[in-house]
PDB file of C-alpha atoms in Angstrom:
ATOM      1  CA  MET A   1     -15.283   3.004  25.292  1.00  0.00           C
ATOM      2  CA  VAL A   2     -15.305   4.067  21.638  1.00  0.00           C
ATOM      3  CA  ILE A   3     -11.528   4.478  21.646  1.00  0.00           C
ATOM      4  CA  ILE A   4     -11.031   1.159  23.460  1.00  0.00           C
ATOM      5  CA  GLU A   5     -13.279  -0.622  20.951  1.00  0.00           C
ATOM      6  CA  PHE A   6     -11.355   0.856  18.028  1.00  0.00           C
ATOM      7  CA  VAL A   7      -7.932   0.017  19.492  1.00  0.00           C
ATOM      8  CA  VAL A   8      -8.908  -3.552  20.418  1.00  0.00           C
ATOM      9  CA  LEU A   9     -10.340  -4.258  16.959  1.00  0.00           C
ATOM     10  CA  MET A  10      -7.289  -2.683  15.351  1.00  0.00           C
ATOM     11  CA  ILE A  11      -4.996  -4.983  17.371  1.00  0.00           C
ATOM     12  CA  VAL A  12      -7.116  -7.992  16.402  1.00  0.00           C
ATOM     13  CA  LEU A  13      -6.863  -7.100  12.708  1.00  0.00           C
ATOM     14  CA  VAL A  14      -3.118  -6.481  12.982  1.00  0.00           C
ATOM     15  CA  PHE A  15      -2.776  -9.991  14.413  1.00  0.00           C
ATOM     16  CA  ALA A  16      -4.955 -11.420  11.632  1.00  0.00           C
ATOM     17  CA  ALA A  17      -2.922  -9.662   8.944  1.00  0.00           C
ATOM     18  CA  TYR A  18       0.244 -10.993  10.569  1.00  0.00           C
ATOM     19  CA  LEU A  19      -1.092 -14.555  10.391  1.00  0.00           C
ATOM     20  CA  LEU A  20      -2.067 -14.084   6.736  1.00  0.00           C
ATOM     21  CA  SER A  21       1.393 -12.784   5.939  1.00  0.00           C
ATOM     22  CA  ARG A  22       3.144 -15.672   7.736  1.00  0.00           C
ATOM     23  CA  GLY A  23       0.984 -18.291   6.062  1.00  0.00           C
ATOM     24  CA  ALA A  24       1.453 -16.781   2.611  1.00  0.00           C
ATOM     25  CA  GLU A  25       5.231 -16.624   3.081  1.00  0.00           C
ATOM     26  CA  VAL A  26       5.289 -20.413   3.402  1.00  0.00           C
ATOM     27  CA  LEU A  27       3.702 -20.664  -0.041  1.00  0.00           C
ATOM     28  CA  ALA A  28       6.317 -18.278  -1.399  1.00  0.00           C
ATOM     29  CA  ASP A  29       9.127 -20.478  -0.068  1.00  0.00           C
ATOM     30  CA  LYS A  30       7.491 -23.538  -1.598  1.00  0.00           C
ATOM     31  CA  TRP A  31       6.563 -22.297  -5.073  1.00  0.00           C
ATOM     32  CA  GLY A  32       8.686 -19.226  -5.685  1.00  0.00           C
ATOM     33  CA  HIS A  33       8.529 -15.541  -4.848  1.00  0.00           C
ATOM     34  CA  ASN A  34       7.788 -14.226  -8.320  1.00  0.00           C
ATOM     35  CA  ILE A  35       4.398 -15.865  -8.888  1.00  0.00           C
ATOM     36  CA  VAL A  36       3.492 -16.351  -5.240  1.00  0.00           C
ATOM     37  CA  GLY A  37       4.849 -12.961  -4.164  1.00  0.00           C
ATOM     38  CA  SER A  38       3.252 -11.033  -7.009  1.00  0.00           C
ATOM     39  CA  ILE A  39      -0.105 -12.851  -7.047  1.00  0.00           C
ATOM     40  CA  ILE A  40      -0.952 -15.125  -4.118  1.00  0.00           C
ATOM     41  CA  LEU A  41       0.944 -13.320  -1.365  1.00  0.00           C
ATOM     42  CA  ALA A  42      -0.219  -9.919  -2.615  1.00  0.00           C
ATOM     43  CA  LEU A  43      -3.866 -11.059  -2.817  1.00  0.00           C
ATOM     44  CA  VAL A  44      -3.901 -12.837   0.556  1.00  0.00           C
ATOM     45  CA  THR A  45      -2.245 -10.004   2.450  1.00  0.00           C
ATOM     46  CA  THR A  46      -4.665  -7.534   0.844  1.00  0.00           C
ATOM     47  CA  LEU A  47      -7.656  -9.403   2.308  1.00  0.00           C
ATOM     48  CA  PRO A  48      -8.128  -6.918   5.193  1.00  0.00           C
ATOM     49  CA  GLU A  49      -8.368  -4.014   2.742  1.00  0.00           C
ATOM     50  CA  TYR A  50     -10.898  -5.904   0.633  1.00  0.00           C
ATOM     51  CA  ALA A  51     -12.929  -6.591   3.766  1.00  0.00           C
ATOM     52  CA  PHE A  52     -12.856  -2.918   4.851  1.00  0.00           C
ATOM     53  CA  VAL A  53     -13.924  -1.657   1.418  1.00  0.00           C
ATOM     54  CA  PHE A  54     -16.607  -4.338   1.124  1.00  0.00           C
ATOM     55  CA  TRP A  55     -18.243  -3.667   4.503  1.00  0.00           C
ATOM     56  CA  ALA A  56     -18.048   0.114   4.132  1.00  0.00           C
ATOM     57  CA  SER A  57     -19.697  -0.219   0.709  1.00  0.00           C
ATOM     58  CA  MET A  58     -22.379  -2.533   2.105  1.00  0.00           C
ATOM     59  CA  LYS A  59     -23.214   0.220   4.597  1.00  0.00           C
ATOM     60  CA  GLU A  60     -23.230   2.691   1.654  1.00  0.00           C
ATOM     61  CA  GLU A  61     -20.302   4.554   3.226  1.00  0.00           C
ATOM     62  CA  TYR A  62     -18.572   4.868  -0.135  1.00  0.00           C
ATOM     63  CA  GLN A  63     -16.422   7.828   0.894  1.00  0.00           C
ATOM     64  CA  MET A  64     -15.021   5.751   3.737  1.00  0.00           C
ATOM     65  CA  ALA A  65     -14.521   2.831   1.345  1.00  0.00           C
ATOM     66  CA  VAL A  66     -12.550   4.866  -1.176  1.00  0.00           C
ATOM     67  CA  GLY A  67     -10.699   6.525   1.713  1.00  0.00           C
ATOM     68  CA  SER A  68      -9.569   3.126   2.952  1.00  0.00           C
ATOM     69  CA  ALA A  69      -8.411   2.169  -0.550  1.00  0.00           C
ATOM     70  CA  ILE A  70      -6.569   5.476  -1.015  1.00  0.00           C
ATOM     71  CA  GLY A  71      -4.953   5.209   2.413  1.00  0.00           C
ATOM     72  CA  SER A  72      -3.704   1.684   1.740  1.00  0.00           C
ATOM     73  CA  CYS A  73      -2.360   2.653  -1.687  1.00  0.00           C
ATOM     74  CA  THR A  74      -0.626   5.751  -0.350  1.00  0.00           C
ATOM     75  CA  LEU A  75       0.981   3.980   2.595  1.00  0.00           C
ATOM     76  CA  LEU A  76       2.240   1.190   0.339  1.00  0.00           C
ATOM     77  CA  ILE A  77       3.675   3.441  -2.358  1.00  0.00           C
ATOM     78  CA  THR A  78       5.431   5.798   0.087  1.00  0.00           C
ATOM     79  CA  LEU A  79       6.212   4.458   3.546  1.00  0.00           C
ATOM     80  CA  GLY A  80       6.218   0.848   2.301  1.00  0.00           C
ATOM     81  CA  TYR A  81       8.788   1.306  -0.448  1.00  0.00           C
ATOM     82  CA  GLY A  82      10.625   4.080   1.396  1.00  0.00           C
ATOM     83  CA  LEU A  83      11.458   2.032   4.463  1.00  0.00           C
ATOM     84  CA  VAL A  84      12.482  -0.997   2.393  1.00  0.00           C
ATOM     85  CA  ILE A  85      14.945   1.161   0.456  1.00  0.00           C
ATOM     86  CA  VAL A  86      16.347   2.915   3.534  1.00  0.00           C
ATOM     87  CA  LEU A  87      16.718  -0.277   5.565  1.00  0.00           C
ATOM     88  CA  ALA A  88      18.305  -2.258   2.727  1.00  0.00           C
ATOM     89  CA  THR A  89      20.860   0.473   1.986  1.00  0.00           C
ATOM     90  CA  SER A  90      21.843   1.349   5.562  1.00  0.00           C
ATOM     91  CA  ARG A  91      23.601  -0.252   8.506  1.00  0.00           C
ATOM     92  CA  PHE A  92      20.226  -1.316   9.876  1.00  0.00           C
ATOM     93  CA  SER A  93      20.591  -4.318   7.573  1.00  0.00           C
ATOM     94  CA  ARG A  94      23.037  -7.066   8.503  1.00  0.00           C
ATOM     95  CA  LYS A  95      24.169  -7.088   4.873  1.00  0.00           C
ATOM     96  CA  PRO A  96      23.444  -3.628   3.464  1.00  0.00           C
ATOM     97  CA  VAL A  97      23.761  -2.808  -0.231  1.00  0.00           C
ATOM     98  CA  LYS A  98      24.794   0.434  -1.904  1.00  0.00           C
ATOM     99  CA  ASP A  99      21.599   0.457  -3.944  1.00  0.00           C
ATOM    100  CA  ILE A 100      18.814  -1.955  -4.918  1.00  0.00           C
ATOM    101  CA  ARG A 101      19.074  -3.390  -8.421  1.00  0.00           C
ATOM    102  CA  LEU A 102      15.874  -4.749  -9.948  1.00  0.00           C
ATOM    103  CA  SER A 103      15.504  -7.513 -12.515  1.00  0.00           C
ATOM    104  CA  LYS A 104      13.959  -7.084 -15.945  1.00  0.00           C
ATOM    105  CA  ALA A 105      10.791  -8.906 -14.802  1.00  0.00           C
ATOM    106  CA  THR A 106      10.284  -6.441 -11.945  1.00  0.00           C
ATOM    107  CA  ARG A 107      10.842  -3.487 -14.277  1.00  0.00           C
ATOM    108  CA  VAL A 108       8.179  -4.896 -16.619  1.00  0.00           C
ATOM    109  CA  ASP A 109       5.760  -5.195 -13.684  1.00  0.00           C
ATOM    110  CA  ALA A 110       6.507  -1.556 -12.828  1.00  0.00           C
ATOM    111  CA  GLY A 111       5.220  -0.615 -16.276  1.00  0.00           C
ATOM    112  CA  TYR A 112       2.062  -2.572 -15.575  1.00  0.00           C
ATOM    113  CA  LEU A 113       1.670  -0.704 -12.274  1.00  0.00           C
ATOM    114  CA  LEU A 114       1.914   2.591 -14.159  1.00  0.00           C
ATOM    115  CA  VAL A 115      -0.814   1.489 -16.577  1.00  0.00           C
ATOM    116  CA  THR A 116      -3.185   0.351 -13.820  1.00  0.00           C
ATOM    117  CA  GLY A 117      -2.764   3.594 -11.903  1.00  0.00           C
ATOM    118  CA  ALA A 118      -3.381   5.681 -15.023  1.00  0.00           C
ATOM    119  CA  VAL A 119      -6.466   3.693 -16.074  1.00  0.00           C
ATOM    120  CA  ALA A 120      -7.993   3.802 -12.578  1.00  0.00           C
ATOM    121  CA  PHE A 121      -7.458   7.570 -12.431  1.00  0.00           C
ATOM    122  CA  ALA A 122      -8.896   8.100 -15.923  1.00  0.00           C
ATOM    123  CA  LEU A 123     -12.051   6.116 -15.118  1.00  0.00           C
ATOM    124  CA  VAL A 124     -12.687   8.076 -11.925  1.00  0.00           C
ATOM    125  CA  ALA A 125     -11.721  11.463 -13.385  1.00  0.00           C
ATOM    126  CA  TRP A 126     -14.036  11.011 -16.397  1.00  0.00           C
ATOM    127  CA  ASP A 127     -17.238  11.550 -14.401  1.00  0.00           C
ATOM    128  CA  ASN A 128     -16.123  11.472 -10.759  1.00  0.00           C
ATOM    129  CA  ALA A 129     -17.701   8.040 -10.412  1.00  0.00           C
ATOM    130  CA  LEU A 130     -17.312   4.317 -11.015  1.00  0.00           C
ATOM    131  CA  SER A 131     -19.957   2.191 -12.729  1.00  0.00           C
ATOM    132  CA  LEU A 132     -20.392  -1.571 -12.871  1.00  0.00           C
ATOM    133  CA  TRP A 133     -18.752  -1.809 -16.284  1.00  0.00           C
ATOM    134  CA  GLU A 134     -15.825   0.332 -15.181  1.00  0.00           C
ATOM    135  CA  GLY A 135     -15.430  -2.068 -12.265  1.00  0.00           C
ATOM    136  CA  VAL A 136     -15.304  -4.903 -14.790  1.00  0.00           C
ATOM    137  CA  VAL A 137     -12.571  -3.050 -16.703  1.00  0.00           C
ATOM    138  CA  LEU A 138     -10.530  -2.671 -13.515  1.00  0.00           C
ATOM    139  CA  THR A 139     -10.980  -6.363 -12.752  1.00  0.00           C
ATOM    140  CA  LEU A 140      -9.847  -7.323 -16.251  1.00  0.00           C
ATOM    141  CA  ILE A 141      -6.688  -5.268 -15.693  1.00  0.00           C
ATOM    142  CA  LEU A 142      -5.871  -7.451 -12.699  1.00  0.00           C
ATOM    143  CA  VAL A 143      -6.647 -10.582 -14.724  1.00  0.00           C
ATOM    144  CA  GLY A 144      -4.240  -9.373 -17.410  1.00  0.00           C
ATOM    145  CA  TYR A 145      -1.531  -8.776 -14.821  1.00  0.00           C
ATOM    146  CA  VAL A 146      -1.991 -12.255 -13.345  1.00  0.00           C
ATOM    147  CA  TYR A 147      -1.875 -13.780 -16.827  1.00  0.00           C
ATOM    148  CA  GLN A 148       1.390 -12.116 -17.768  1.00  0.00           C
ATOM    149  CA  VAL A 149       3.022 -13.123 -14.469  1.00  0.00           C
ATOM    150  CA  LEU A 150       1.864 -16.732 -14.894  1.00  0.00           C
ATOM    151  CA  ARG A 151       2.982 -16.740 -18.518  1.00  0.00           C
ATOM    152  CA  ARG A 152       6.407 -15.526 -17.487  1.00  0.00           C
ATOM    153  CA  GLY A 153       6.476 -18.440 -15.080  1.00  0.00           C
ATOM    154  CA  ALA A 154       8.706 -19.314 -12.190  1.00  0.00           C
ATOM    155  CA  SER A 155      11.029 -21.705 -14.011  1.00  0.00           C
ATOM    156  CA  HIS A 156      14.078 -19.602 -13.226  1.00  0.00           C
ATOM    157  CA  GLU A 157      13.352 -19.426  -9.504  1.00  0.00           C
ATOM    158  CA  PRO A 158      14.672 -21.913  -6.981  1.00  0.00           C
ATOM    159  CA  THR A 159      12.091 -24.126  -5.317  1.00  0.00           C
ATOM    160  CA  TYR A 160      12.807 -24.719  -1.666  1.00  0.00           C
ATOM    161  CA  GLU A 161      12.153 -27.885   0.234  1.00  0.00           C
ATOM    162  CA  VAL A 162       9.530 -26.891   2.750  1.00  0.00           C
ATOM    163  CA  PRO A 163       8.669 -29.451   5.460  1.00  0.00           C
ATOM    164  CA  ALA A 164       5.111 -30.774   5.458  1.00  0.00           C
ATOM    165  CA  LYS A 165       4.615 -29.467   9.014  1.00  0.00           C
ATOM    166  CA  ALA A 166       5.506 -25.962   7.864  1.00  0.00           C
ATOM    167  CA  ILE A 167       3.018 -26.150   4.985  1.00  0.00           C
ATOM    168  CA  ILE A 168       0.267 -27.350   7.338  1.00  0.00           C
ATOM    169  CA  ARG A 169       1.107 -24.616   9.829  1.00  0.00           C
ATOM    170  CA  GLY A 170       1.047 -22.021   7.051  1.00  0.00           C
ATOM    171  CA  ALA A 171      -2.340 -23.261   5.830  1.00  0.00           C
ATOM    172  CA  VAL A 172      -3.750 -23.102   9.371  1.00  0.00           C
ATOM    173  CA  GLU A 173      -2.440 -19.550   9.793  1.00  0.00           C
ATOM    174  CA  LEU A 174      -4.073 -18.525   6.522  1.00  0.00           C
ATOM    175  CA  VAL A 175      -7.429 -19.990   7.560  1.00  0.00           C
ATOM    176  CA  ILE A 176      -7.346 -18.496  11.056  1.00  0.00           C
ATOM    177  CA  GLY A 177      -6.250 -15.105   9.744  1.00  0.00           C
ATOM    178  CA  GLY A 178      -8.983 -15.136   7.098  1.00  0.00           C
ATOM    179  CA  VAL A 179     -11.686 -16.056   9.616  1.00  0.00           C
ATOM    180  CA  ILE A 180     -10.581 -13.270  11.980  1.00  0.00           C
ATOM    181  CA  VAL A 181     -10.604 -10.730   9.139  1.00  0.00           C
ATOM    182  CA  TYR A 182     -14.108 -11.833   8.087  1.00  0.00           C
ATOM    183  CA  PHE A 183     -15.622 -11.451  11.562  1.00  0.00           C
ATOM    184  CA  ALA A 184     -13.644  -8.403  12.743  1.00  0.00           C
ATOM    185  CA  SER A 185     -13.737  -6.170   9.656  1.00  0.00           C
ATOM    186  CA  GLU A 186     -17.389  -5.123   9.859  1.00  0.00           C
ATOM    187  CA  PRO A 187     -17.151  -4.143  13.561  1.00  0.00           C
ATOM    188  CA  PHE A 188     -13.933  -2.283  12.741  1.00  0.00           C
ATOM    189  CA  VAL A 189     -15.723  -0.241  10.058  1.00  0.00           C
ATOM    190  CA  ASP A 190     -18.473   0.512  12.596  1.00  0.00           C
ATOM    191  CA  SER A 191     -15.877   1.543  15.178  1.00  0.00           C
ATOM    192  CA  MET A 192     -14.304   3.990  12.688  1.00  0.00           C
ATOM    193  CA  MET A 193     -17.721   5.551  12.139  1.00  0.00           C
ATOM    194  CA  HIS A 194     -18.387   5.761  15.888  1.00  0.00           C
ATOM    195  CA  LEU A 195     -14.962   7.297  16.511  1.00  0.00           C
ATOM    196  CA  ALA A 196     -15.613   9.930  13.846  1.00  0.00           C
ATOM    197  CA  GLU A 197     -19.016  10.781  15.323  1.00  0.00           C
ATOM    198  CA  THR A 198     -17.632  10.998  18.857  1.00  0.00           C
ATOM    199  CA  PHE A 199     -14.824  13.426  18.007  1.00  0.00           C
ATOM    200  CA  GLY A 200     -16.580  15.250  15.166  1.00  0.00           C
ATOM    201  CA  ILE A 201     -13.995  14.394  12.547  1.00  0.00           C
ATOM    202  CA  SER A 202     -14.312  12.863   9.124  1.00  0.00           C
ATOM    203  CA  SER A 203     -14.553   9.076   9.012  1.00  0.00           C
ATOM    204  CA  VAL A 204     -12.705   9.317   5.687  1.00  0.00           C
ATOM    205  CA  VAL A 205      -9.634  10.692   7.482  1.00  0.00           C
ATOM    206  CA  ILE A 206      -9.721   7.788   9.925  1.00  0.00           C
ATOM    207  CA  ALA A 207     -10.041   5.376   7.008  1.00  0.00           C
ATOM    208  CA  ILE A 208      -7.089   6.992   5.206  1.00  0.00           C
ATOM    209  CA  VAL A 209      -4.740   7.479   8.153  1.00  0.00           C
ATOM    210  CA  LEU A 210      -5.519   4.750  10.715  1.00  0.00           C
ATOM    211  CA  GLY A 211      -7.198   1.945   8.750  1.00  0.00           C
ATOM    212  CA  PRO A 212      -4.124   1.058   6.668  1.00  0.00           C
ATOM    213  CA  LEU A 213      -1.995   0.778   9.802  1.00  0.00           C
ATOM    214  CA  ALA A 214      -4.100  -2.226  10.805  1.00  0.00           C
ATOM    215  CA  SER A 215      -4.295  -3.830   7.372  1.00  0.00           C
ATOM    216  CA  GLU A 216      -0.948  -2.986   5.777  1.00  0.00           C
ATOM    217  CA  MET A 217       1.756  -2.746   8.424  1.00  0.00           C
ATOM    218  CA  PRO A 218       1.934  -6.462   9.403  1.00  0.00           C
ATOM    219  CA  GLU A 219       2.681  -7.296   5.761  1.00  0.00           C
ATOM    220  CA  LYS A 220       5.270  -4.523   5.699  1.00  0.00           C
ATOM    221  CA  LEU A 221       6.920  -5.848   8.869  1.00  0.00           C
ATOM    222  CA  THR A 222       7.560  -9.133   7.086  1.00  0.00           C
ATOM    223  CA  ALA A 223       9.144  -7.270   4.178  1.00  0.00           C
ATOM    224  CA  TYR A 224      11.279  -5.190   6.525  1.00  0.00           C
ATOM    225  CA  ILE A 225      12.540  -8.269   8.338  1.00  0.00           C
ATOM    226  CA  VAL A 226      13.665  -9.675   4.981  1.00  0.00           C
ATOM    227  CA  VAL A 227      15.833  -6.644   4.191  1.00  0.00           C
ATOM    228  CA  LEU A 228      17.114  -6.329   7.753  1.00  0.00           C
ATOM    229  CA  LYS A 229      18.577  -9.812   7.382  1.00  0.00           C
ATOM    230  CA  ASN A 230      20.023  -9.183   3.939  1.00  0.00           C
ATOM    231  CA  GLY A 231      19.692  -6.068   1.805  1.00  0.00           C
ATOM    232  CA  GLU A 232      20.305  -8.134  -1.320  1.00  0.00           C
ATOM    233  CA  ASN A 233      16.823  -9.688  -0.881  1.00  0.00           C
ATOM    234  CA  ALA A 234      15.067  -6.320  -1.159  1.00  0.00           C
ATOM    235  CA  GLU A 235      13.636  -7.213  -4.564  1.00  0.00           C
ATOM    236  CA  LEU A 236      11.473  -9.884  -2.922  1.00  0.00           C
ATOM    237  CA  SER A 237       9.740  -7.174  -0.899  1.00  0.00           C
ATOM    238  CA  VAL A 238       9.485  -4.941  -3.971  1.00  0.00           C
ATOM    239  CA  CYS A 239       7.730  -7.736  -5.917  1.00  0.00           C
ATOM    240  CA  ASN A 240       5.275  -8.285  -3.067  1.00  0.00           C
ATOM    241  CA  PHE A 241       4.464  -4.567  -2.898  1.00  0.00           C
ATOM    242  CA  LEU A 242       4.036  -4.413  -6.669  1.00  0.00           C
ATOM    243  CA  GLY A 243       1.409  -7.142  -6.631  1.00  0.00           C
ATOM    244  CA  SER A 244      -0.418  -5.494  -3.730  1.00  0.00           C
ATOM    245  CA  LYS A 245      -0.399  -2.108  -5.462  1.00  0.00           C
ATOM    246  CA  VAL A 246      -1.825  -3.547  -8.693  1.00  0.00           C
ATOM    247  CA  ASN A 247      -4.576  -5.117  -6.545  1.00  0.00           C
ATOM    248  CA  HIS A 248      -5.267  -1.720  -4.973  1.00  0.00           C
ATOM    249  CA  ASN A 249      -5.515   0.053  -8.327  1.00  0.00           C
ATOM    250  CA  SER A 250      -7.832  -2.527  -9.850  1.00  0.00           C
ATOM    251  CA  LEU A 251      -9.991  -5.046  -8.022  1.00  0.00           C
ATOM    252  CA  LEU A 252      -9.980  -3.200  -4.685  1.00  0.00           C
ATOM    253  CA  LEU A 253     -11.542  -0.132  -6.330  1.00  0.00           C
ATOM    254  CA  ALA A 254     -13.878  -2.357  -8.351  1.00  0.00           C
ATOM    255  CA  VAL A 255     -15.412  -3.743  -5.137  1.00  0.00           C
ATOM    256  CA  MET A 256     -17.311  -0.462  -4.662  1.00  0.00           C
ATOM    257  CA  PRO A 257     -19.309  -0.447  -7.939  1.00  0.00           C
ATOM    258  CA  PHE A 258     -19.885  -4.206  -7.627  1.00  0.00           C
ATOM    259  CA  VAL A 259     -21.466  -3.769  -4.184  1.00  0.00           C
ATOM    260  CA  ALA A 260     -23.352  -0.652  -5.342  1.00  0.00           C
ATOM    261  CA  HIS A 261     -24.853  -2.615  -8.259  1.00  0.00           C
ATOM    262  CA  PHE A 262     -25.864  -5.397  -5.861  1.00  0.00           C
ATOM    263  CA  LYS A 263     -27.629  -2.799  -3.707  1.00  0.00           C
ATOM    264  CA  GLY A 264     -29.459  -1.334  -6.705  1.00  0.00           C
ATOM    265  CA  HIS A 265     -27.301   1.725  -7.425  1.00  0.00           C
ATOM    266  CA  ASP A 266     -26.059   2.524 -10.921  1.00  0.00           C
ATOM    267  CA  VAL A 267     -22.760   4.162  -9.980  1.00  0.00           C
ATOM    268  CA  VAL A 268     -20.635   5.196  -7.012  1.00  0.00           C
ATOM    269  CA  ARG A 269     -20.212   8.976  -7.156  1.00  0.00           C
ATOM    270  CA  ASN A 270     -17.924  11.673  -5.720  1.00  0.00           C
ATOM    271  CA  LEU A 271     -14.765   9.569  -5.629  1.00  0.00           C
ATOM    272  CA  MET A 272     -12.308  12.190  -6.854  1.00  0.00           C
ATOM    273  CA  SER A 273     -10.384  14.089  -4.179  1.00  0.00           C
ATOM    274  CA  PRO A 274      -6.990  15.765  -3.653  1.00  0.00           C
ATOM    275  CA  MET A 275      -5.803  12.533  -2.014  1.00  0.00           C
ATOM    276  CA  PHE A 276      -6.835  10.487  -5.059  1.00  0.00           C
ATOM    277  CA  VAL A 277      -4.862  12.839  -7.305  1.00  0.00           C
ATOM    278  CA  LEU A 278      -1.828  12.689  -5.006  1.00  0.00           C
ATOM    279  CA  MET A 279      -2.010   8.887  -4.777  1.00  0.00           C
ATOM    280  CA  THR A 280      -1.998   8.641  -8.581  1.00  0.00           C
ATOM    281  CA  ALA A 281       0.890  11.094  -8.904  1.00  0.00           C
ATOM    282  CA  LEU A 282       2.930   9.111  -6.373  1.00  0.00           C
ATOM    283  CA  THR A 283       2.110   5.887  -8.229  1.00  0.00           C
ATOM    284  CA  VAL A 284       3.462   7.388 -11.452  1.00  0.00           C
ATOM    285  CA  VAL A 285       6.651   8.587  -9.762  1.00  0.00           C
ATOM    286  CA  VAL A 286       7.343   5.261  -8.032  1.00  0.00           C
ATOM    287  CA  SER A 287       6.524   3.297 -11.195  1.00  0.00           C
ATOM    288  CA  LEU A 288       9.155   5.291 -13.072  1.00  0.00           C
ATOM    289  CA  LEU A 289      11.677   4.744 -10.275  1.00  0.00           C
ATOM    290  CA  LEU A 290      11.071   0.987 -10.372  1.00  0.00           C
ATOM    291  CA  ALA A 291      11.208   0.883 -14.180  1.00  0.00           C
ATOM    292  CA  ARG A 292      14.613   2.569 -13.971  1.00  0.00           C
ATOM    293  CA  GLY A 293      15.802  -0.572 -12.169  1.00  0.00           C
ATOM    294  CA  ARG A 294      17.842   1.108  -9.448  1.00  0.00           C
ATOM    295  CA  LEU A 295      16.655   2.347  -6.043  1.00  0.00           C
ATOM    296  CA  GLU A 296      18.849   4.558  -3.854  1.00  0.00           C
ATOM    297  CA  LYS A 297      18.728   5.622  -0.211  1.00  0.00           C
ATOM    298  CA  ARG A 298      17.862   9.253  -0.968  1.00  0.00           C
ATOM    299  CA  GLN A 299      14.801   8.079  -2.872  1.00  0.00           C
ATOM    300  CA  GLY A 300      13.740   6.061   0.161  1.00  0.00           C
ATOM    301  CA  TRP A 301      13.905   9.108   2.433  1.00  0.00           C
ATOM    302  CA  ALA A 302      11.982  11.156  -0.145  1.00  0.00           C
ATOM    303  CA  LEU A 303       9.174   8.562  -0.190  1.00  0.00           C
ATOM    304  CA  ILE A 304       8.977   8.530   3.624  1.00  0.00           C
ATOM    305  CA  ALA A 305       8.685  12.337   3.572  1.00  0.00           C
ATOM    306  CA  ALA A 306       5.972  12.010   0.904  1.00  0.00           C
ATOM    307  CA  TYR A 307       3.957   9.787   3.258  1.00  0.00           C
ATOM    308  CA  VAL A 308       4.088  12.423   6.006  1.00  0.00           C
ATOM    309  CA  GLY A 309       3.002  15.079   3.520  1.00  0.00           C
ATOM    310  CA  ALA A 310       0.173  12.896   2.199  1.00  0.00           C
ATOM    311  CA  MET A 311      -1.233  12.320   5.676  1.00  0.00           C
ATOM    312  CA  ALA A 312      -1.042  16.052   6.385  1.00  0.00           C
ATOM    313  CA  LEU A 313      -2.983  16.692   3.162  1.00  0.00           C
ATOM    314  CA  ALA A 314      -5.624  14.118   4.155  1.00  0.00           C
ATOM    315  CA  VAL A 315      -6.198  15.872   7.481  1.00  0.00           C
ATOM    316  CA  SER A 316      -6.129  19.420   6.101  1.00  0.00           C
ATOM    317  CA  THR A 317      -8.584  18.734   3.271  1.00  0.00           C
ATOM    318  CA  SER A 318     -11.074  16.744   5.355  1.00  0.00           C
ATOM    319  CA  ARG A 319     -14.540  17.999   6.192  1.00  0.00           C
ATOM    320  CA  PRO A 320     -15.894  17.309   9.698  1.00  0.00           C
ATOM    321  CA  GLU A 321     -19.013  15.109   9.706  1.00  0.00           C
TER     322      GLU A 321
END
């Protein structure tokens, strides 16, 4: 019954994330992929991760909360980017490209991703904890990112004529997906804890390995469909992932000290782990690849291999509960 409960809730959340992704894509078609893809789409499709981290923190399961955040970050920076690169540069795509060329704006955002990853790591590494004020700093980083994207504007992007029915449908999908995430996320966190207790494994491992598959993969499927149709559109998926990753490195981590302060705790402790170090290292590597402005197939395969290695590290370094 524990396994059935976990699987059913995981399917429900996958469906909810799919609805969120579909609804947000309509906004991207209407108002442009740069602003909408980097800010609105990234924030909306990260809702499940925010919900997981929030409910785990409310239950004072901070290790599970940070595990969920690390798992989402790691999946995005490795398997997410890796598959986009491989699909766009291979015969899987209807219109494959030799390599993916990135615009100056995307390369600038890659620099911002590098900064957010470094700051988040420095704050945690300083005392192996996050305080309320450090959470505020992380939030301000996201605010700064949003400001620079908005300042850059979308004036150079085409605006598509989207039928009113499509906009209404997209709005409905966003609302339904959000409602499902709100009501299903807390039971899903409980089911991860029950599954860990039943099999005597760490709930952190479940949060790192399985949780992101429910929250991240539907968004990734949308990105993969884009490049399968035309490899030349790969940058749209890259922009979406960039916005999501900045969210992960900033506000998503800040949720933990915010909830801890609400519950009367000064700081959230014991956040540093081998997986946190690896996630940061991978963020640095991918940031430099994106800043270079050219992504090649061999890099995609290397990132996919890095995901497999990261999951193996998560399992091997876990402590049974």
